PDB file of C-alpha atoms in Angstrom:
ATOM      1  CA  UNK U 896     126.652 176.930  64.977  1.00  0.00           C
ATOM      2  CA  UNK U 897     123.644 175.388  64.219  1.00  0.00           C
ATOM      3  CA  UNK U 898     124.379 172.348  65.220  1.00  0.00           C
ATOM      4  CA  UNK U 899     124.835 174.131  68.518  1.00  0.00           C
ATOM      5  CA  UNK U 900     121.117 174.951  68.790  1.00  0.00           C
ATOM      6  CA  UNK U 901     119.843 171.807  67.351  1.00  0.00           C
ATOM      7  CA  UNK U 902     121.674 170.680  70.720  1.00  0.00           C
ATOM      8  CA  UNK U 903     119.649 173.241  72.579  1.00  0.00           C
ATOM      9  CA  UNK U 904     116.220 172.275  71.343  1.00  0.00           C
ATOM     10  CA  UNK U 905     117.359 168.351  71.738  1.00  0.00           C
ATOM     11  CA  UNK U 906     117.848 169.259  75.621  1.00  0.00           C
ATOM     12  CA  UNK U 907     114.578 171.154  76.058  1.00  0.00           C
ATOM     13  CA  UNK U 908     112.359 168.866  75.024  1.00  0.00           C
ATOM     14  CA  UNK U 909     114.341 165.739  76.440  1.00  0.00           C
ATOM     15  CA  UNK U 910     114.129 168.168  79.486  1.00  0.00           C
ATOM     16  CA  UNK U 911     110.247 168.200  78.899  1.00  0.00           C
ATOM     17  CA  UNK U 912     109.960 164.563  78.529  1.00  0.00           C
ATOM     18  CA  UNK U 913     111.753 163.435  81.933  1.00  0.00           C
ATOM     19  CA  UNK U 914     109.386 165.825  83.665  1.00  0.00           C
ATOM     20  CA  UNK U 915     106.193 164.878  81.964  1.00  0.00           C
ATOM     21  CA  UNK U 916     106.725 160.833  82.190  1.00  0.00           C
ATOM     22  CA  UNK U 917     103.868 158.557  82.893  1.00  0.00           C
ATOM     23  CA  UNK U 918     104.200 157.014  86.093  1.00  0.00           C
ATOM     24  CA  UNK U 919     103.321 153.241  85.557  1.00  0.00           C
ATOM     25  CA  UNK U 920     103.391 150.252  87.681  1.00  0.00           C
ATOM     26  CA  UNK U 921     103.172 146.441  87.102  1.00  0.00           C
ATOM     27  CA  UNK U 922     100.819 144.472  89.097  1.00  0.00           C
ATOM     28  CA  UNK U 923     102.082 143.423  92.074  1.00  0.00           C
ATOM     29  CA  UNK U 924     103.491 146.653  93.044  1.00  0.00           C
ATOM     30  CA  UNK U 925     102.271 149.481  95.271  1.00  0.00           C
ATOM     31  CA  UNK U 926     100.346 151.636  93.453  1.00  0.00           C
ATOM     32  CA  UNK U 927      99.450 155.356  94.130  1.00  0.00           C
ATOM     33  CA  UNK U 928      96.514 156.414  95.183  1.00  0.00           C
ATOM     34  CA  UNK U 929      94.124 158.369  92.062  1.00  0.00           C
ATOM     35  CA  UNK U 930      93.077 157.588  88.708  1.00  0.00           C
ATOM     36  CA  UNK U 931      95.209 154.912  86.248  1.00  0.00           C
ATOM     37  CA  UNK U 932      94.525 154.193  81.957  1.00  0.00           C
ATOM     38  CA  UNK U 933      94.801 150.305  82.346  1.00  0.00           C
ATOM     39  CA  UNK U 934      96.268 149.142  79.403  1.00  0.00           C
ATOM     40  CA  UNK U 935      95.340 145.464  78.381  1.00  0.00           C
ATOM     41  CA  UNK U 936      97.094 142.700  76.606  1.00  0.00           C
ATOM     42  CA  UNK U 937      94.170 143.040  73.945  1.00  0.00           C
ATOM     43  CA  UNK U 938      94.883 146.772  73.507  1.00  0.00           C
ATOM     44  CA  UNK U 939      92.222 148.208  75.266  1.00  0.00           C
ATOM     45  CA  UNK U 940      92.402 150.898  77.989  1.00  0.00           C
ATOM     46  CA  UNK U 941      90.240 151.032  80.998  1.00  0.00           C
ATOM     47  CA  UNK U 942      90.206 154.260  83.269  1.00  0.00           C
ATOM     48  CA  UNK U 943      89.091 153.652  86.367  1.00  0.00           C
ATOM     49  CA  UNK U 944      90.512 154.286  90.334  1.00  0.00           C
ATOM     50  CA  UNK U 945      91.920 151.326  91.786  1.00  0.00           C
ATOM     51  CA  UNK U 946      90.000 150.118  94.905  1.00  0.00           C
ATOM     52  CA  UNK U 947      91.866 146.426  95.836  1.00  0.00           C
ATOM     53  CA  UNK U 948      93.773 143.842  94.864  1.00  0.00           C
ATOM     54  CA  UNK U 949      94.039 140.293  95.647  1.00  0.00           C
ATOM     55  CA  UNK U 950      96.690 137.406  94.649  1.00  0.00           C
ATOM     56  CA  UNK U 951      94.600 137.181  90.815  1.00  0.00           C
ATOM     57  CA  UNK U 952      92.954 140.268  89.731  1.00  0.00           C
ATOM     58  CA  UNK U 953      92.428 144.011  90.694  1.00  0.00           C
ATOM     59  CA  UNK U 954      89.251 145.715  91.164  1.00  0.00           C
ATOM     60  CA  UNK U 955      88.726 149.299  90.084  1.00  0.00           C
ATOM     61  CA  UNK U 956      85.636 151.673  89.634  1.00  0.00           C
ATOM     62  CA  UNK U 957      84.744 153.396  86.458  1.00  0.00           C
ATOM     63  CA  UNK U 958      82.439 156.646  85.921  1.00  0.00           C
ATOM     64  CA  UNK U 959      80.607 154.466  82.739  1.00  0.00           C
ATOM     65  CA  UNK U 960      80.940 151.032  84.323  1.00  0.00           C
ATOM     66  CA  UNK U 961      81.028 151.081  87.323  1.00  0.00           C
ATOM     67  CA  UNK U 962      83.120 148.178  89.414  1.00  0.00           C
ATOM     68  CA  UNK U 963      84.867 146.221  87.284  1.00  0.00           C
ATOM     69  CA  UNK U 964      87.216 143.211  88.134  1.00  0.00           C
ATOM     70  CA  UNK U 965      90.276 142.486  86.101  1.00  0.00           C
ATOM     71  CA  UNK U 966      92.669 139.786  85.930  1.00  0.00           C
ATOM     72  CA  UNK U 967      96.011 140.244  87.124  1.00  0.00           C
ATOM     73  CA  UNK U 968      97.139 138.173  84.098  1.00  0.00           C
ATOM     74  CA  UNK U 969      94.972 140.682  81.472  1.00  0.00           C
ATOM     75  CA  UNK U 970      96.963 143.521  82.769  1.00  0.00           C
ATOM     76  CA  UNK U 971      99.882 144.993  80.979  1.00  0.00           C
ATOM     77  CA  UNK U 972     100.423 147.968  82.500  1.00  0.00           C
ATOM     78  CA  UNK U 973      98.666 150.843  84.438  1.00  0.00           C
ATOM     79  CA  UNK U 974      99.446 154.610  83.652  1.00  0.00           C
ATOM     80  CA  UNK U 975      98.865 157.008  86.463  1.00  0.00           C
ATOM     81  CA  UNK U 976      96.681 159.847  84.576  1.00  0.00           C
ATOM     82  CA  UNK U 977      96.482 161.790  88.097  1.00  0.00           C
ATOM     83  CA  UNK U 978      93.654 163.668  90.197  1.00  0.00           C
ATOM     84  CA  UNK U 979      90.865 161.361  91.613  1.00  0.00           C
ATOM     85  CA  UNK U 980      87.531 160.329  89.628  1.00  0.00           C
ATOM     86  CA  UNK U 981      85.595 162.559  91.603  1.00  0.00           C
ATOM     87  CA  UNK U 982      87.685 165.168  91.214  1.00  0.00           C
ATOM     88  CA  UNK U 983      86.164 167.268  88.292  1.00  0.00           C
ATOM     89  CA  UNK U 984      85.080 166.557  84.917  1.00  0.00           C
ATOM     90  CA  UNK U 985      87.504 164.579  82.452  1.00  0.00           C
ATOM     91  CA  UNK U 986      87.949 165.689  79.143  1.00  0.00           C
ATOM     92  CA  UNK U 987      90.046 164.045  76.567  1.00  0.00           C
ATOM     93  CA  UNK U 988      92.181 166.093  73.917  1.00  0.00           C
ATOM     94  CA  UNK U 989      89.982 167.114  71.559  1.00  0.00           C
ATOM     95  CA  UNK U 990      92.440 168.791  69.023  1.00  0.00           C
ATOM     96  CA  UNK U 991      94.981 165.699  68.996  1.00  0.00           C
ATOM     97  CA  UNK U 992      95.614 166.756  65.021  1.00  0.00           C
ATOM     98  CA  UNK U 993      97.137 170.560  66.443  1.00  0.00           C
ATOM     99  CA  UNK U 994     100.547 171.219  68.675  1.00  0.00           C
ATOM    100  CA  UNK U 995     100.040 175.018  68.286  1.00  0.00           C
ATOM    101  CA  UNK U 996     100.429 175.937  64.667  1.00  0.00           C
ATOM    102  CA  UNK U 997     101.769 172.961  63.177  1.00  0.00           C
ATOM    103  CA  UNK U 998      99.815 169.366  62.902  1.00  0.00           C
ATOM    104  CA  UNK U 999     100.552 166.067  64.372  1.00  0.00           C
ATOM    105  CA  UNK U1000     100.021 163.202  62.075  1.00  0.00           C
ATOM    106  CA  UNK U1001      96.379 162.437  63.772  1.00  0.00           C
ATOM    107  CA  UNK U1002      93.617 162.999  61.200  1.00  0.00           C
ATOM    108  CA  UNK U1003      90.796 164.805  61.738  1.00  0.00           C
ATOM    109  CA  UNK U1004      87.721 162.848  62.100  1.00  0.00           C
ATOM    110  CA  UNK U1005      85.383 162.674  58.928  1.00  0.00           C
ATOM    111  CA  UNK U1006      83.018 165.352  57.907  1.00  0.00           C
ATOM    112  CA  UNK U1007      84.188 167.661  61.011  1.00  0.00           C
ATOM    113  CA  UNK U1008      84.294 171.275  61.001  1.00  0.00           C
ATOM    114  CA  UNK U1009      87.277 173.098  63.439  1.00  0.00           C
ATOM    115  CA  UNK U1010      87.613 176.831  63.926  1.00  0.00           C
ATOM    116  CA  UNK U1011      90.740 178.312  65.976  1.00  0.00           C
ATOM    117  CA  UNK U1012      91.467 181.892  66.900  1.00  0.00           C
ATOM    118  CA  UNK U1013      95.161 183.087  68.032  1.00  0.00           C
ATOM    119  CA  UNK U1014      95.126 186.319  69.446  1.00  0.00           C
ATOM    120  CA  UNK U1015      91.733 187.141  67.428  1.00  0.00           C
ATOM    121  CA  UNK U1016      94.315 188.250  65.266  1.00  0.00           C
ATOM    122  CA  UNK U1017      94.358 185.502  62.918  1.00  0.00           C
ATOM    123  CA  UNK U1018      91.732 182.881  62.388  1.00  0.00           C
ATOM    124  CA  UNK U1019      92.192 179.174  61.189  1.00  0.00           C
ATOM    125  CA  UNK U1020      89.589 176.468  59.420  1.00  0.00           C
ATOM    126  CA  UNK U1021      90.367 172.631  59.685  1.00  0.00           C
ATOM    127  CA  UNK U1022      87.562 170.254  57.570  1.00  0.00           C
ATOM    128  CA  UNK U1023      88.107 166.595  57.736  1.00  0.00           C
ATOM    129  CA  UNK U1024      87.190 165.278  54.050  1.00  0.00           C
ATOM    130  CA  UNK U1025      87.610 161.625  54.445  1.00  0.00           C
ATOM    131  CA  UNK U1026      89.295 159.319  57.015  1.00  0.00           C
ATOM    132  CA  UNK U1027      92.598 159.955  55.400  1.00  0.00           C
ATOM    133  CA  UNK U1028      92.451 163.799  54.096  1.00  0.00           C
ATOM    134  CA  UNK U1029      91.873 167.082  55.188  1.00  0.00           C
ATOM    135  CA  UNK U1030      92.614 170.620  54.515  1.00  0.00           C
ATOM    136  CA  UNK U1031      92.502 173.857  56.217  1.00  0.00           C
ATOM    137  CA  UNK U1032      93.529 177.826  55.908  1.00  0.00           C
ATOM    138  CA  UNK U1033      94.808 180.417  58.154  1.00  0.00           C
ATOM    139  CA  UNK U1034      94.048 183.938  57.536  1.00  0.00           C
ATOM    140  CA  UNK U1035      94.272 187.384  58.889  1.00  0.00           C
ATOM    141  CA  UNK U1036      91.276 188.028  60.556  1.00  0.00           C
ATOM    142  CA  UNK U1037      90.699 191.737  59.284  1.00  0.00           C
ATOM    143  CA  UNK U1038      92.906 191.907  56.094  1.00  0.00           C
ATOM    144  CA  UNK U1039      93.417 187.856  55.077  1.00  0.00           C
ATOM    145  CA  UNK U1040      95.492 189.455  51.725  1.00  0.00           C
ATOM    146  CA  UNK U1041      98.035 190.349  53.972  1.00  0.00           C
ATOM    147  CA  UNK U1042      98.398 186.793  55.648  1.00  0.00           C
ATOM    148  CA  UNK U1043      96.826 184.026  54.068  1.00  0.00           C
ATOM    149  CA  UNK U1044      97.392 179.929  53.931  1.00  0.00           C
ATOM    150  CA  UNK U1045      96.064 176.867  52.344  1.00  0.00           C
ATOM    151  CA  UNK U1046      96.891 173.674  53.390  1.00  0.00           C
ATOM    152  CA  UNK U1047      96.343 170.212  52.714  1.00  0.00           C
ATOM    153  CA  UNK U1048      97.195 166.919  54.905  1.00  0.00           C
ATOM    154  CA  UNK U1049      97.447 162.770  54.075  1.00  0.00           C
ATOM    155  CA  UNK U1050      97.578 160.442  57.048  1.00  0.00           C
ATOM    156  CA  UNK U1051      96.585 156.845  57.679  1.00  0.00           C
ATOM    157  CA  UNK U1052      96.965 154.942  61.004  1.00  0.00           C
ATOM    158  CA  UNK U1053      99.778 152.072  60.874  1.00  0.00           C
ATOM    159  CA  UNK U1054      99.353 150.449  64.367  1.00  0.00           C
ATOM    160  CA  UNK U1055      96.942 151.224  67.351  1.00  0.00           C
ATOM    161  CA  UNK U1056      99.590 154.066  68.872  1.00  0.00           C
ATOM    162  CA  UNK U1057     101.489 155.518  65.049  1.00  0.00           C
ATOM    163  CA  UNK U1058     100.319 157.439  62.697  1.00  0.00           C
ATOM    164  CA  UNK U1059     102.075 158.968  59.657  1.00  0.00           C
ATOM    165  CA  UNK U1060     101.476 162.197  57.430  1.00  0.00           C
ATOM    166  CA  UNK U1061     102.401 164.639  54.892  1.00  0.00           C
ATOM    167  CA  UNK U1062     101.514 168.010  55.096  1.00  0.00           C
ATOM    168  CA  UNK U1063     101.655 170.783  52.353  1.00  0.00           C
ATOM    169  CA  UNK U1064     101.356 174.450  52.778  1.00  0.00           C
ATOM    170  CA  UNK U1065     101.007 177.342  50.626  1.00  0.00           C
ATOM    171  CA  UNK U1066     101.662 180.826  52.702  1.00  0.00           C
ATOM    172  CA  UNK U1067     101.237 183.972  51.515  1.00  0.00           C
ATOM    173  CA  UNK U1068     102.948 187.198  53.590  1.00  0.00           C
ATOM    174  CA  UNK U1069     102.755 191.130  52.256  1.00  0.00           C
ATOM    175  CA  UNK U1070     105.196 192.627  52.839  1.00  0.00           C
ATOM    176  CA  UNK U1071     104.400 195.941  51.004  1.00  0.00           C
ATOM    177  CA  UNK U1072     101.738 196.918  48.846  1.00  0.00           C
ATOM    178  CA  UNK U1073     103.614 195.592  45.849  1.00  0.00           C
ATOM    179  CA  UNK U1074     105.642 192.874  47.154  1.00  0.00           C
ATOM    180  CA  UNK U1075     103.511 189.068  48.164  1.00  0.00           C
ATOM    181  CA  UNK U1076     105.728 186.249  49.551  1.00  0.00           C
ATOM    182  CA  UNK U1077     104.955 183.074  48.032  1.00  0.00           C
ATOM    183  CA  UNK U1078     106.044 180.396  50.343  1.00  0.00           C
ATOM    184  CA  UNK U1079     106.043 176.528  50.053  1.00  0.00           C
ATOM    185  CA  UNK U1080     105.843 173.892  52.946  1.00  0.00           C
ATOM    186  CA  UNK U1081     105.851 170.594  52.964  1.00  0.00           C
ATOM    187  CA  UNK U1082     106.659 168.231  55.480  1.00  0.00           C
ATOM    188  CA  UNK U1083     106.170 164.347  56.326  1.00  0.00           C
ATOM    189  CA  UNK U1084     105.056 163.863  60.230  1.00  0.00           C
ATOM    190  CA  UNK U1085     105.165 160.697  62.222  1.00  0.00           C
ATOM    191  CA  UNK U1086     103.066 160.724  65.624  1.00  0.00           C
ATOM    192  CA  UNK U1087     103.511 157.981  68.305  1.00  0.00           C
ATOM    193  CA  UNK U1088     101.222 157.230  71.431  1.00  0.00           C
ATOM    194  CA  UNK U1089      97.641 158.217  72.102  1.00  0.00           C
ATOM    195  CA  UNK U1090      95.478 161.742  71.904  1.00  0.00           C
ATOM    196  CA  UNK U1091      96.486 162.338  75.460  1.00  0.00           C
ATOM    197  CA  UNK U1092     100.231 161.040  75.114  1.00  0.00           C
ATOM    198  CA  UNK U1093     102.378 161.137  72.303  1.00  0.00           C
ATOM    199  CA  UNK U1094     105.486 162.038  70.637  1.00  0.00           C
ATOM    200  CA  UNK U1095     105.038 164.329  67.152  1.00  0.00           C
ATOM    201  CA  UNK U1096     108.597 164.352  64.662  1.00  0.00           C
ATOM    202  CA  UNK U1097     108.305 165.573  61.045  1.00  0.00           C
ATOM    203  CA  UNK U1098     110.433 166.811  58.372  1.00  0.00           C
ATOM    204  CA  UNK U1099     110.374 168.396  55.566  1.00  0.00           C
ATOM    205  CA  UNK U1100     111.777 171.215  53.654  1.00  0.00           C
ATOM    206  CA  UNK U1101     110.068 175.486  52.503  1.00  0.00           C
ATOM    207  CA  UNK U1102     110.616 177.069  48.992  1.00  0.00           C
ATOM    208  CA  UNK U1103     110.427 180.276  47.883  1.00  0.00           C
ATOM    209  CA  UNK U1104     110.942 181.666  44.492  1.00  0.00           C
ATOM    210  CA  UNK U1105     112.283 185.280  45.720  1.00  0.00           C
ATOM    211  CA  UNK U1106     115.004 182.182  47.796  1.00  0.00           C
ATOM    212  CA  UNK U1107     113.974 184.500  51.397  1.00  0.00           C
ATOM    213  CA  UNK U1108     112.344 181.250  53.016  1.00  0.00           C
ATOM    214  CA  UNK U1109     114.237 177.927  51.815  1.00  0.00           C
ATOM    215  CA  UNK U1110     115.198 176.081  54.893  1.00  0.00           C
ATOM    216  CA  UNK U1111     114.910 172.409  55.743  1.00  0.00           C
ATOM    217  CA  UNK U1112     112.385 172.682  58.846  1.00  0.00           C
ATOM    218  CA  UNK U1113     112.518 169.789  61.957  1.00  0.00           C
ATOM    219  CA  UNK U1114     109.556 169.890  64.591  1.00  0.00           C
ATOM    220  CA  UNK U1115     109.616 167.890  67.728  1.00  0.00           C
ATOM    221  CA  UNK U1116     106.405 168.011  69.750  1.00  0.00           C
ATOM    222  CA  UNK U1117     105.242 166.486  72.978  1.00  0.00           C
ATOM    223  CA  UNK U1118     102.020 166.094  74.582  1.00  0.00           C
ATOM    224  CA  UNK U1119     100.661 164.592  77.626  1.00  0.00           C
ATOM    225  CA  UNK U1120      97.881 164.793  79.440  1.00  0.00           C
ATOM    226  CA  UNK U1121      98.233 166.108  83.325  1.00  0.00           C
ATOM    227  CA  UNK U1122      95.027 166.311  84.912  1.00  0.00           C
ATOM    228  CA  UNK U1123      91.815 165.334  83.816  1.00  0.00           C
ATOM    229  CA  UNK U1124      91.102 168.388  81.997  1.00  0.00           C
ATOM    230  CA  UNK U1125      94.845 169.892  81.546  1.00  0.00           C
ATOM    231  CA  UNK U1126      97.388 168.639  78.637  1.00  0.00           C
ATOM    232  CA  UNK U1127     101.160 169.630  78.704  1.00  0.00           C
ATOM    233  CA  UNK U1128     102.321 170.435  75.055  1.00  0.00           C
ATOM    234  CA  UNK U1129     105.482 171.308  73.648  1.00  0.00           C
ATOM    235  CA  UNK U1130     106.362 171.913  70.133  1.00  0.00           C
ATOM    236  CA  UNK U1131     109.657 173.286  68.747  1.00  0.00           C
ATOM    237  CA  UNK U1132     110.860 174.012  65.052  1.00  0.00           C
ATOM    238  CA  UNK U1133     114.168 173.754  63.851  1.00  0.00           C
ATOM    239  CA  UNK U1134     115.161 175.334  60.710  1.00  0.00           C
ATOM    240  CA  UNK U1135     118.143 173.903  58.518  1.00  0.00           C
ATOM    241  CA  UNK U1136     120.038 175.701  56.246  1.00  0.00           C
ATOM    242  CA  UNK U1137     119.445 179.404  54.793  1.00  0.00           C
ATOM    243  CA  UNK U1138     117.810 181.797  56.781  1.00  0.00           C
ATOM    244  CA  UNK U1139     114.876 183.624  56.359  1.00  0.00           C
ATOM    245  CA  UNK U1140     116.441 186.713  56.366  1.00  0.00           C
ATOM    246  CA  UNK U1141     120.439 186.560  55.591  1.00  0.00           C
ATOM    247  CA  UNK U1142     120.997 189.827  55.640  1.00  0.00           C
ATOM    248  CA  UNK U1143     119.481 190.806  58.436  1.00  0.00           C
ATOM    249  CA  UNK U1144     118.202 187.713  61.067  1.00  0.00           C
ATOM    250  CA  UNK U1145     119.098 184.298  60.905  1.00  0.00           C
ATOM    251  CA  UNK U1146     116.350 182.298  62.534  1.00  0.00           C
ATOM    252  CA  UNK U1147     117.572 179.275  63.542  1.00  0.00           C
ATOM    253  CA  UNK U1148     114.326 177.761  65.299  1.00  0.00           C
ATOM    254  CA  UNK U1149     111.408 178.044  67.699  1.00  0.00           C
ATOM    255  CA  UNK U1150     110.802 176.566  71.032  1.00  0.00           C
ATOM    256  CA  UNK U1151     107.347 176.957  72.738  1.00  0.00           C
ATOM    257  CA  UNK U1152     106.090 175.383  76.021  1.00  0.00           C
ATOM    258  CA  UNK U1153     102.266 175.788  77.527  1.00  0.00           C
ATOM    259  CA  UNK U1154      98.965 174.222  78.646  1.00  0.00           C
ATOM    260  CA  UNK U1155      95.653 172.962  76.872  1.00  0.00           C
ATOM    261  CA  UNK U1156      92.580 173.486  78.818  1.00  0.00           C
ATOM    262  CA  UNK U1157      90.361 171.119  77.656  1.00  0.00           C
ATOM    263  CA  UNK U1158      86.947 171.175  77.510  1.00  0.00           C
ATOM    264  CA  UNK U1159      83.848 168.917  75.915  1.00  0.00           C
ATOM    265  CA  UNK U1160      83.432 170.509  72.408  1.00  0.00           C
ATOM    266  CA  UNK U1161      86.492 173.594  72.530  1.00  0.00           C
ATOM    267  CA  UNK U1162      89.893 174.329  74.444  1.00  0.00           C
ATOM    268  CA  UNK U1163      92.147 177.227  75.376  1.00  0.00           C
ATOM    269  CA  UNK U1164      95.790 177.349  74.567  1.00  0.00           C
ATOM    270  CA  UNK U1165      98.313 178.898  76.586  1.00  0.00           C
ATOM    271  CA  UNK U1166     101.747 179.169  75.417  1.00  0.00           C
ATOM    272  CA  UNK U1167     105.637 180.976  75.624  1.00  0.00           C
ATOM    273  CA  UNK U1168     107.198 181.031  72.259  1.00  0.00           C
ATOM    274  CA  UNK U1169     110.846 181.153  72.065  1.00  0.00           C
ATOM    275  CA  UNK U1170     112.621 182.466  68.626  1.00  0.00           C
ATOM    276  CA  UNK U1171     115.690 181.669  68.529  1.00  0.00           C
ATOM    277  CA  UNK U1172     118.117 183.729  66.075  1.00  0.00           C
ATOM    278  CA  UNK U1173     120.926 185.647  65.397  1.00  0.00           C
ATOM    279  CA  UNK U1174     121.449 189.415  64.457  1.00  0.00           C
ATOM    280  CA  UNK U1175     124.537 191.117  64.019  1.00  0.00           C
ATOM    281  CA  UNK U1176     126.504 187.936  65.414  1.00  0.00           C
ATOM    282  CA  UNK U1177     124.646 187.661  69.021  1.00  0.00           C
ATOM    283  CA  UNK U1178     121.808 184.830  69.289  1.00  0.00           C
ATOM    284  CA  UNK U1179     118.936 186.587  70.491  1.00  0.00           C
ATOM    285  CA  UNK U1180     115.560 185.641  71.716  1.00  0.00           C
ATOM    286  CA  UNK U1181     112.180 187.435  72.324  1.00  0.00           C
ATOM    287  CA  UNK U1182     109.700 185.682  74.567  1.00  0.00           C
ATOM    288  CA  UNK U1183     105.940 186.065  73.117  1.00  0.00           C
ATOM    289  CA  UNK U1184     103.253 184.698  75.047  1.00  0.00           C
ATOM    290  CA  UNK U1185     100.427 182.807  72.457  1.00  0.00           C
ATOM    291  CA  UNK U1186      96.781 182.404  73.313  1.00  0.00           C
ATOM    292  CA  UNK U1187      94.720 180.421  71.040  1.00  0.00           C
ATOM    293  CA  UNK U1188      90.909 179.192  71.194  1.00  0.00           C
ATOM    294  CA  UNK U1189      89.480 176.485  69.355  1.00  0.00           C
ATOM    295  CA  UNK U1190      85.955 174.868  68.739  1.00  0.00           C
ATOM    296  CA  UNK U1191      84.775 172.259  67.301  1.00  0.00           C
ATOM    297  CA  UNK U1192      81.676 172.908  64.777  1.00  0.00           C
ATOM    298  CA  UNK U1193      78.526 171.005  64.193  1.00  0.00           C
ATOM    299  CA  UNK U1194      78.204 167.135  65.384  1.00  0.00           C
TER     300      UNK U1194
END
C-alpha cells in the first residue's frame, strides 16, 4: 500500500516538473520574445532581453549593463525566465534555504538573521553561523511549551549548481498537561540547480522514545522561478514505515503545491497542503491552505 502512494507523490511532482520546465534554446534558433538567464561556457549567467542576432554573436540589453554583445561561440544555453525587463521589478529568491517547512541543502548566508511567521500561529528563527552551519527554532507563538523545535543544519557547496546537507531536529509536541513528545529528525538533503531553479531530495529517518513517530521520511521539492517576482514551489514528504498514529491514522505523506511572492528583503508564501492517510481502512485527505511570511533581519 505504500508503495502505492509513493507512486502517487512520484506522479505529482513529475506532473509539476513537465509543467514548470525551462524553455531553452540554442543559438541559432528562434527565440521568444522576453527576458532569457544566458548561461556561459565559463559558468556565468547574464539576464538580459535579446535584441538581435547576427551569423557570430547576439546582442541583448541588461538593467545593470546595459547592451552587451556576446559571442555565439560563449553561449551555452539561454533559459527563458519570462515577462519583459520592463515589466516590473525582479526579485530573486531570497529564502533559497526554505521549501515551506523543511530546508533545501542551500546555506544560509553568514551572520544573517531570518524570521518566518505561518499563520501568526507559529513563529520560526533561522541564524547563519558560518558559511557551512546554521541553526534555527520553531515555536508556538503564544504558548512555545506546547510546540517547540531546535534545529541544526551542515552544508557545503560541491559544484556551482549542488549542494549537500544534513539536518537535525529536535521537536517537542504536548499533548496533555502531563504528556511532552520528544521527537528526533534527522535527515541528509541534496539540492541541484540555482536559487531560482532547483531540485531538493533528502532522506533520513524520526525517533521517538514513546515509538509514536519512527518513520523513515523522503521529501522531494521543486522550485522554479515564473515571473520576475513569482517562484513555483512544491515540496512533498513521504513517510516510510510505522505510522504516527497506528491505532488510529496512518499518515503516509504530505503533498503541498503554491507560490512565493518575492520581494527585496521578505516574501509571502501561499500554499495547499495535502495529508495523505488512512483511517479505519479508507485513504483520506484534508486540504489546508498555508500562508507563511518571512523577512530577512539586519544587513
Amino acid at each position: 500500500m505504500k508503495l502505492f502512494y509513493l507512486s502517487v507523490f512520484l506522479v505529482f511532482w513529475g506532473i509539476s516538473s513537465s509543467w514548470s520546465q525551462d524553455v531553452y534554446y540554442e543559438p541559432g534558433q528562434a527565440h521568444i520574445p522576453g527576458t532569457y538567464d544566458f548561461v556561459l561556457k565559463n559558468g556565468n549567467i547574464i539576464r538580459g532581453q535579446f535584441v538581435r542576432r547576427d551569423s557570430v554573436s547576439y546582442l541583448i540589453r541588461t538593467k545593470k549593463e546595459g547592451d552587451q554583445l556576446l559571442p555565439i561561440h560563449d553561449i551555452l544555453r539561454a533559459d527563458l525566465v519570462g515577462g519583459t525587463l520592463r515589466s516590473g521589478p525582479d526579485f530573486p529568491n531570497g529564502f533559497p534555504f526554505r521549501l515551506y517547512f523543511m530546508p533545501t541543502a542551500y546555506n544560509l548566508e553568514k551572520r544573517s538573521l531570518y524570521f518566518q511567521s505561518s499563520y501568526v500561529l507559529f513563529s520560526r528563527l533561522d541564524v547563519g553561523i558560518t558559511k557551512h552551519w546554521s541553526v534555527g527554532t520553531t515555536f508556538q507563538t503564544l504558548s512555545p511549551q506546547n510546540f517547540h523545535t531546535v534545529s541544526t543544519k551542515l552544508g557545503t557547496r560541491l559544484t556551482s549548481r549542488s549542494h549537500i546537507a544534513l539536518n537535525m531536529q529536535y521537536i517537542g509536541i504536548r499533548l496533555n498537561e502531563r504528556l511532552l513528545t520528544k521527537i528526533g529528525l534527522a535527515q541528509g538533503i541534496v539540492t541541484v540547480g540555482n536559487s531560482d531553479r532547483n531540485i531538493t531530495v533528502g532522506a533520513g529517518v524520526t525517533f521517538s522514545r514513546q515509538g509514536i513517530a519512527s518513520s523513515g521520511v523522503v521529501t522531494i521539492g521543486y522550485v522554479r522561478k515564473i515571473t520576475p517576482d513569482l517562484t513555483f514551489i512544491s515540496q512533498n514528504n513521504i513517510l516510510v514505515g510505522d505510522a504516527i498514529e497506528p491505532q488510529y491514522t496512518y499518515l503516509t505523506g504530505l503533498s503541498s503545491a503554491g507560490l512565493r511572492f518575492n520581494r527585496r528583503r521578505h516574501a509571502f508564501d501561499t500554499a495547499l497542503l495535502l495529508p495523505i492517510y488512512i483511517n479505519d481502512g479508507l485513504v483520506r485527505t484534508s486540504p489546508v491552505p498555508y500562508l507563511s511570511y518571512m523577512v530577512r533581519i539586519g544587513k
